[in-house]
Every structure is written in C-alpha cells, then in structure tokens.
Short mmCIF file of C-alpha atoms in Angstrom, two decimals:
data_model
loop_
_atom_site.label_atom_id
_atom_site.label_comp_id
_atom_site.label_asym_id
_atom_site.label_seq_id
_atom_site.Cartn_x
_atom_site.Cartn_y
_atom_site.Cartn_z
CA MET A 245 83.40 194.08 110.96
CA TRP A 246 81.96 192.81 114.40
CA PHE A 247 78.52 192.93 113.09
CA SER A 248 79.42 190.76 110.19
CA SER A 249 81.27 188.18 112.52
CA LEU A 250 78.63 188.00 114.82
CA VAL A 251 75.78 187.15 112.13
CA GLN A 252 78.42 184.45 110.47
CA GLY A 253 78.57 183.15 113.59
CA ILE A 254 74.59 182.78 113.97
CA LYS A 255 74.63 181.75 110.55
CA SER A 256 76.65 178.62 111.41
CA THR A 257 74.44 177.40 114.08
CA LEU A 258 71.64 177.02 112.28
CA LYS A 259 70.04 174.28 110.37
CA SER A 260 69.21 176.26 107.33
CA GLU A 261 69.44 179.83 106.34
CA ASP A 262 66.47 178.73 103.73
CA THR A 263 64.38 178.12 106.97
CA GLU A 264 64.59 181.26 108.79
CA GLY A 265 63.67 184.63 108.13
CA PHE A 266 64.93 187.78 108.80
CA PHE A 267 63.19 188.53 111.95
CA GLU A 268 64.23 185.21 112.85
CA ILE A 269 67.71 184.85 112.08
CA TYR A 270 68.43 189.32 113.07
CA VAL A 271 66.32 189.38 116.07
CA THR A 272 65.11 185.95 117.49
CA ARG A 273 68.42 183.70 117.13
CA SER A 274 70.98 186.59 117.23
CA CYS A 275 69.95 186.90 120.64
CA GLY A 276 69.75 182.88 121.37
CA TYR A 277 73.67 182.85 120.21
CA LEU A 278 74.89 185.37 122.60
CA TRP A 279 72.85 183.37 125.63
CA ALA A 280 74.83 180.31 123.67
CA LEU A 281 77.92 181.95 123.97
CA PHE A 282 77.52 182.85 126.88
CA PHE A 283 76.36 179.55 128.45
CA LYS A 284 79.55 177.64 126.17
CA GLN A 285 82.08 179.90 128.11
CA LEU A 286 80.02 178.68 131.75
CA HIS A 287 80.68 175.07 130.60
CA ILE A 288 76.77 174.68 130.95
CA HIS A 289 74.96 171.86 129.34
CA PRO A 290 72.16 172.42 126.69
CA ASN A 291 69.40 170.46 128.49
CA VAL A 292 70.00 172.82 131.54
CA VAL A 293 69.09 175.66 129.29
CA THR A 294 66.16 173.94 127.99
CA ILE A 295 64.52 172.82 131.25
CA VAL A 296 65.23 176.44 132.57
CA SER A 297 63.47 177.83 129.39
CA ILE A 298 60.80 175.09 130.10
CA ILE A 299 59.83 176.89 133.71
CA LEU A 300 60.92 180.19 132.28
CA GLY A 301 57.87 179.61 129.53
CA ALA A 302 55.34 177.93 131.97
CA LEU A 303 55.87 181.25 134.62
CA SER A 304 54.93 183.59 131.64
CA GLY A 305 51.46 181.22 131.76
CA TYR A 306 50.63 181.91 135.03
CA MET A 307 51.46 185.65 134.74
CA PHE A 308 48.60 185.93 132.21
CA TYR A 309 46.18 185.13 134.74
CA TYR A 310 46.41 188.32 136.01
CA ASP A 311 45.09 191.39 134.53
CA ASP A 312 47.13 194.08 135.44
CA LEU A 313 49.72 195.69 133.93
CA SER A 314 52.53 194.31 135.78
CA HIS A 315 52.09 190.66 135.66
CA THR A 316 51.27 191.23 131.88
CA LEU A 317 54.65 192.71 131.20
CA TRP A 318 56.56 189.94 133.19
CA GLY A 319 54.49 187.64 131.09
CA ILE A 320 55.69 188.60 128.07
CA PHE A 321 59.46 189.50 129.40
CA LEU A 322 59.41 185.81 130.93
CA LEU A 323 57.95 184.12 127.52
CA ILE A 324 60.34 186.19 125.21
CA TRP A 325 63.09 185.29 127.69
CA ALA A 326 62.33 181.37 127.06
CA ASN A 327 61.98 181.98 123.44
CA TRP A 328 65.51 183.33 123.73
CA TYR A 329 66.88 180.06 125.76
CA ASP A 330 65.03 177.73 123.66
CA CYS A 331 67.11 179.06 120.74
CA ALA A 332 70.53 178.94 122.79
CA ASP A 333 69.96 175.07 123.67
CA GLY A 334 69.74 173.91 120.08
CA GLN A 335 72.68 176.49 119.26
CA LEU A 336 74.78 175.61 121.99
CA ALA A 337 74.34 171.80 121.33
CA ARG A 338 75.39 172.25 117.84
CA MET A 339 78.90 174.33 118.81
CA THR A 340 80.09 171.79 121.53
CA GLY A 341 78.35 168.83 120.08
CA LYS A 342 76.52 168.19 123.22
CA LYS A 343 73.50 166.45 121.93
CA SER A 344 71.75 163.79 123.48
CA LEU A 345 68.03 162.01 123.15
CA LEU A 346 67.26 163.82 126.52
CA GLY A 347 68.01 166.91 125.22
CA ARG A 348 65.59 166.17 121.92
CA ILE A 349 62.81 165.08 124.19
CA LEU A 350 63.04 168.34 126.38
CA ASP A 351 63.37 170.53 123.12
CA GLY A 352 60.34 169.25 121.79
CA PHE A 353 58.60 169.41 124.84
CA ALA A 354 59.30 173.11 125.79
CA GLY A 355 56.99 174.71 123.40
CA ASP A 356 54.09 172.59 124.38
CA VAL A 357 54.49 173.22 128.11
CA TRP A 358 54.81 177.03 127.79
CA PHE A 359 51.42 177.25 125.72
CA PHE A 360 49.97 174.83 127.77
CA SER A 361 50.44 176.81 130.40
CA ILE A 362 49.21 179.95 128.66
CA TYR A 363 45.83 178.24 127.34
CA PHE A 364 45.43 177.09 130.89
CA PHE A 365 45.77 180.22 132.90
CA ILE A 366 44.22 182.23 130.28
CA SER A 367 41.18 180.14 130.63
CA LEU A 368 40.97 180.20 134.28
CA ARG A 369 41.25 184.32 134.21
CA LEU A 370 38.16 184.13 131.89
CA THR A 371 35.94 181.41 133.56
CA PRO A 372 33.96 183.79 135.57
CA SER A 373 32.79 185.42 132.61
CA TRP A 374 33.13 182.97 129.69
CA GLY A 375 32.33 179.58 132.07
CA ILE A 376 32.89 176.48 129.92
CA TRP A 377 32.80 178.07 127.03
CA ILE A 378 36.72 179.27 126.87
CA TRP A 379 37.80 176.09 127.78
CA LEU A 380 36.04 174.42 124.56
CA LEU A 381 37.62 177.34 122.63
CA SER A 382 40.84 177.17 124.40
CA ALA A 383 41.06 173.28 124.19
CA PHE A 384 40.24 173.82 120.18
CA ALA A 385 42.54 176.13 119.78
CA GLY A 386 45.34 174.66 121.52
CA PHE A 387 44.73 170.96 121.30
CA ILE A 388 43.02 170.57 117.69
CA CYS A 389 44.83 174.09 116.07
CA HIS A 390 47.86 175.08 117.53
CA SER A 391 49.29 171.36 117.54
CA LYS A 392 48.62 170.72 113.97
CA GLN A 393 49.54 173.93 112.58
CA CYS A 394 53.34 173.27 114.27
CA ALA A 395 53.44 169.31 113.68
CA LEU A 396 52.93 170.53 109.99
CA ALA A 397 55.52 173.56 110.03
CA ASP A 398 57.97 171.56 111.60
CA TYR A 399 57.86 168.89 109.15
CA TYR A 400 57.83 170.98 106.40
CA ARG A 401 60.93 172.36 107.47
CA ASN A 402 62.59 169.02 107.52
CA VAL A 403 60.93 167.85 104.01
CA HIS A 404 62.74 171.51 102.55
CA MET A 405 66.03 170.52 104.76
CA PHE A 406 66.11 167.03 103.32
CA PHE A 407 66.03 168.80 99.50
CA GLN A 408 68.48 171.51 100.28
CA LYS A 409 71.02 169.12 102.18
CA GLY A 410 70.14 165.72 101.88
CA ALA A 411 69.16 162.40 104.03
CA ASP A 412 72.39 162.38 106.59
CA LYS A 413 71.38 166.12 107.31
CA CYS A 414 68.34 166.78 108.19
CA GLU A 415 65.99 165.23 111.07
CA LEU A 416 63.43 163.83 108.46
CA ASP A 417 62.03 160.59 109.91
CA SER A 418 59.48 158.32 109.09
CA SER A 419 57.06 156.43 111.29
CA GLU A 420 57.46 153.02 110.06
CA GLU A 421 61.17 153.23 110.48
CA GLN A 422 60.20 155.08 114.38
CA TYR A 423 58.04 151.78 115.08
CA ARG A 424 60.65 149.57 113.48
CA LYS A 425 63.50 150.89 116.04
CA MET A 426 60.98 150.79 119.13
CA LYS A 427 60.04 147.40 118.40
CA ALA A 428 64.05 146.45 118.14
CA LEU A 429 64.88 147.52 121.65
CA LYS A 430 64.42 145.50 124.42
CA TRP A 431 62.14 146.89 127.70
CA SER A 432 64.98 145.89 130.16
CA LYS A 433 67.66 147.89 128.12
CA ASP A 434 65.94 150.47 126.60
CA TRP A 435 62.78 151.25 128.46
CA PHE A 436 63.14 155.17 128.32
CA GLU A 437 64.18 155.07 124.59
CA LYS A 438 61.29 152.62 123.72
CA ILE A 439 58.47 154.86 125.35
CA TYR A 440 60.28 158.01 123.57
CA LEU A 441 60.10 155.99 120.30
CA PHE A 442 56.44 155.32 121.14
CA PHE A 443 55.01 158.83 121.11
CA TYR A 444 57.67 160.07 118.56
CA ALA A 445 56.80 157.65 116.19
CA ARG A 446 52.65 158.35 116.27
CA TYR A 447 53.61 162.15 116.54
CA THR A 448 55.75 161.49 113.06
CA HIS A 449 52.47 159.52 111.31
CA SER A 450 50.23 162.48 112.86
CA GLN A 451 52.97 164.94 110.55
CA GLU A 452 52.55 162.23 107.62
CA LYS A 453 48.74 162.20 107.81
CA MET A 454 48.59 165.74 106.96
CA SER A 455 50.66 165.83 103.98
CA PRO A 456 49.90 162.70 101.61
CA SER A 457 50.89 164.09 98.41
CA CYS A 458 54.18 164.59 100.31
CA GLN A 459 54.21 161.03 101.06
CA HIS A 460 53.98 159.63 98.15
CA LEU A 461 56.35 162.15 96.40
CA LEU A 462 59.07 160.59 99.23
CA LEU A 463 58.22 156.50 98.39
CA THR A 464 58.54 157.40 94.96
CA LEU A 465 62.13 159.25 95.53
CA LYS A 466 63.26 156.38 98.02
CA LYS A 467 61.85 153.34 95.21
CA LYS A 468 63.59 155.34 92.14
CA TYR A 469 66.86 157.21 93.48
CA GLY A 470 67.63 155.43 97.39
CA ASN A 471 69.55 158.56 98.31
CA GLN A 472 70.86 159.90 95.27
CA ILE A 473 68.14 161.84 94.28
CA PRO A 474 69.55 164.22 91.65
CA THR A 475 70.69 167.82 91.80
CA GLU A 476 68.39 169.27 89.20
CA LEU A 477 65.22 167.55 91.24
CA ARG A 478 66.65 168.89 94.54
CA GLN A 479 67.01 172.04 92.86
CA HIS A 480 63.15 172.23 91.22
CA PHE A 481 61.79 171.17 94.71
CA ARG A 482 63.64 173.29 96.74
CA VAL A 483 62.55 176.39 94.52
CA GLY A 484 59.12 175.72 94.88
CA SER A 485 59.23 174.70 98.91
CA LYS A 486 61.17 178.04 99.94
CA PRO A 487 58.94 180.84 99.91
CA LEU A 488 56.40 178.41 101.56
CA MET A 489 58.70 178.59 104.63
CA LYS A 490 57.70 182.38 105.72
CA TYR A 491 54.59 180.56 106.46
CA THR A 492 56.31 177.66 108.63
CA ASN A 493 57.59 180.47 110.50
CA ILE A 494 54.37 182.42 110.93
CA LEU A 495 52.49 179.32 112.20
CA THR A 496 55.48 178.54 114.82
CA PHE A 497 56.23 181.06 117.64
CA ASP A 498 56.62 184.73 116.69
CA MET A 499 53.20 185.47 114.99
CA ARG A 500 51.31 184.05 117.46
CA ALA A 501 53.36 185.65 120.36
CA GLY A 502 52.65 188.97 118.56
CA VAL A 503 49.36 188.46 118.66
CA LEU A 504 49.09 187.22 122.21
CA PHE A 505 51.45 190.18 123.60
CA ILE A 506 48.64 192.66 122.00
CA SER A 507 45.82 190.42 123.08
CA VAL A 508 46.63 190.77 127.00
CA LEU A 509 48.12 194.21 126.64
CA ILE A 510 44.31 195.36 125.72
CA LYS A 511 43.19 193.01 128.51
CA GLU A 512 41.56 190.73 125.85
CA PRO A 513 43.19 187.41 125.85
CA TRP A 514 40.29 185.67 124.42
CA LEU A 515 41.27 187.42 121.27
CA TYR A 516 44.36 185.67 121.20
CA MET A 517 42.19 181.80 120.62
CA VAL A 518 40.18 183.27 117.98
CA PHE A 519 43.06 184.46 116.02
CA GLU A 520 44.28 181.07 116.36
CA VAL A 521 41.50 179.01 115.18
CA THR A 522 40.62 181.94 112.40
CA VAL A 523 43.54 183.56 110.81
CA MET A 524 46.26 181.22 111.55
CA ASN A 525 44.21 178.08 110.50
CA VAL A 526 43.74 179.94 107.21
CA ILE A 527 47.41 180.30 106.78
CA PHE A 528 47.92 176.49 107.90
CA PHE A 529 45.40 175.25 104.88
CA TYR A 530 46.63 177.55 102.31
CA MET A 531 50.59 176.42 102.92
CA ARG A 532 49.08 172.98 102.97
CA SER A 533 47.59 172.73 99.81
CA ARG A 534 50.80 175.03 98.18
CA HIS A 535 52.72 172.11 99.69
CA GLU A 536 50.55 169.54 98.64
CA LYS A 537 50.34 170.88 95.03
CA LEU A 538 54.34 171.75 94.43
CA CYS A 539 54.52 167.37 95.48
CA LYS A 540 52.07 166.89 93.05
CA GLU A 541 53.42 168.75 89.93
CA ILE A 542 56.79 167.55 90.21
CA GLU A 543 57.33 165.17 87.12
CA LEU A 544 60.13 162.58 88.27
CA GLU A 545 60.21 161.35 84.60
CA ALA A 546 62.00 164.63 83.93
CA TYR A 547 64.94 163.91 86.15
CA LYS A 548 66.58 160.54 85.01
#
C-alpha cells in the first residue's frame, strides 16, 4: 500500500508520464521525490535546493581531476546527489506552487555547470599526456555535441507534452514570442527578465533550427486550428512521438552519467568524451530523423 502511495505521489509531481522512462520514475524521480518531501517539511525554497545542486555537481567535476579511487567515488556520489536535488527542486516547486523566473533560470543553468566542471577538470587531468588535443576533444564533445543533444531532447519532450496536454500545460515556447516579450520590457524596470529573455530566445531559436519539419507542422497547426487542435490529430502525433521519448532520456543525464562513471572508474576518462562524440551523436541524429519524418508524414487535411 505504501509503495503504491509513493508511486502515485511521484507521478503527481511529474510533468508527464509519457516523457519519463521506468528508470527515471522508479529510481531517479523516486529519490528526488523523497528529498522534495523532506524539503517541504523544512519549508526550504526550491531555488535553495537548485543552488545546492549546482554546488554539488561542480564539486563532482573537481573530484574527477584526481585519479585515485577515493576521489572518483566521491565524484560519482556528488553527481548522483546533485541529480537527486535537480529532480527534487522541480517536484518541490510543483508541490508548493513556489515557481519563479529565477528558479527557471537556475534549473536550466544547473546541468550546464555540472558538466562544464566535469569536462574542464577531466581535460586538466589529461593535459600532461594529451596536451591541447584533450581540450579540443572536450570542447567539441561539450559545446557542440552535448549541448545540442540536450537542447533538442528537451525540445522534443515539450513538443510531445504540447500534443498530449495542450499549449497551456506545457513549456513549449517560440523564439519569436520570446523576442517580442523581450522588446516590450523596459531596461529601467525589467532589466533582469529582459536579459534572461534575450538568452532564452536565442536558446529556443537554436532548438527550432534543428527541427525544421516540426516548425512547419507547428506553424501550420497554429494557422489552421489555433489552440483547438483536433483530438485525433493529437493522438496521432502522440502515438508516433512516444517511442522517441526513450531517446530523449538517453540524451539527457542517466546514460551519459553511467558511461562517465565507468570511464573514471577504469581510469580512462577520455572514453566518456569519445562516447559523447560517437554513440550519443548517432542516437541524436537517429532521434532527429525519426521525429522530422513523423512531422512530415502527418496529413493535416485528414483531420478536418
């Protein structure tokens, strides 16, 4: 009974069950949910949890600078701990209704800080033997491959939730809309939000550039149906999109963290970067191809 209650509690704090895999729900999210319950009892704000998560993740990267087992295990533990808190902050915000612009900024910033620290300290560790080449590999793996993989995976989850739940219950934004909001704000009163929207609009635009067929479909839907997309069309897209959600999960945290942990445990951390550039890129392009094909194949005229 208690387990069933726990699972229901976890699911109530998820954005969507469609976008979460078995491991995410029953391992990662369950630990995050328990932490969220703990923080709720202590009346701790979600933003505080996020900041602690950022610190833990950054410290994890520092631990990977050393090649002894003790530092390696501490690095692994700190990154897992940071991820629990990263899950907990969103779940806590949905439990308590304490959502803010700063919270959204910090949440988007957290994972970038973790992995920047990880790439940096691994590169520093390998510099004596690799020289500049490890920095070039690290920059390509991190700034080009890793960042694009996470951005598109996040975007596809939001697109899926748009069809599943509707525009008012998802976080699918357009760069055009964000630029319009930014220009409407005044520097004297809303400088912080204006700066945020500038960078967020650029980020959203980068997601849109990677998904041209999806953009065409969304634009056509908006012109033809507004916010009243036919139920049959929603279901059609959801059926095609749901199998791709496992790839979005692979391209975010769990898979790359697992490979990272193995590579540092065997004292060959460069393998993680090679994995990022090869295997993760293959999954990225396959997912993108499947999603673009799905968008092209939907015949809107059949859903009048």
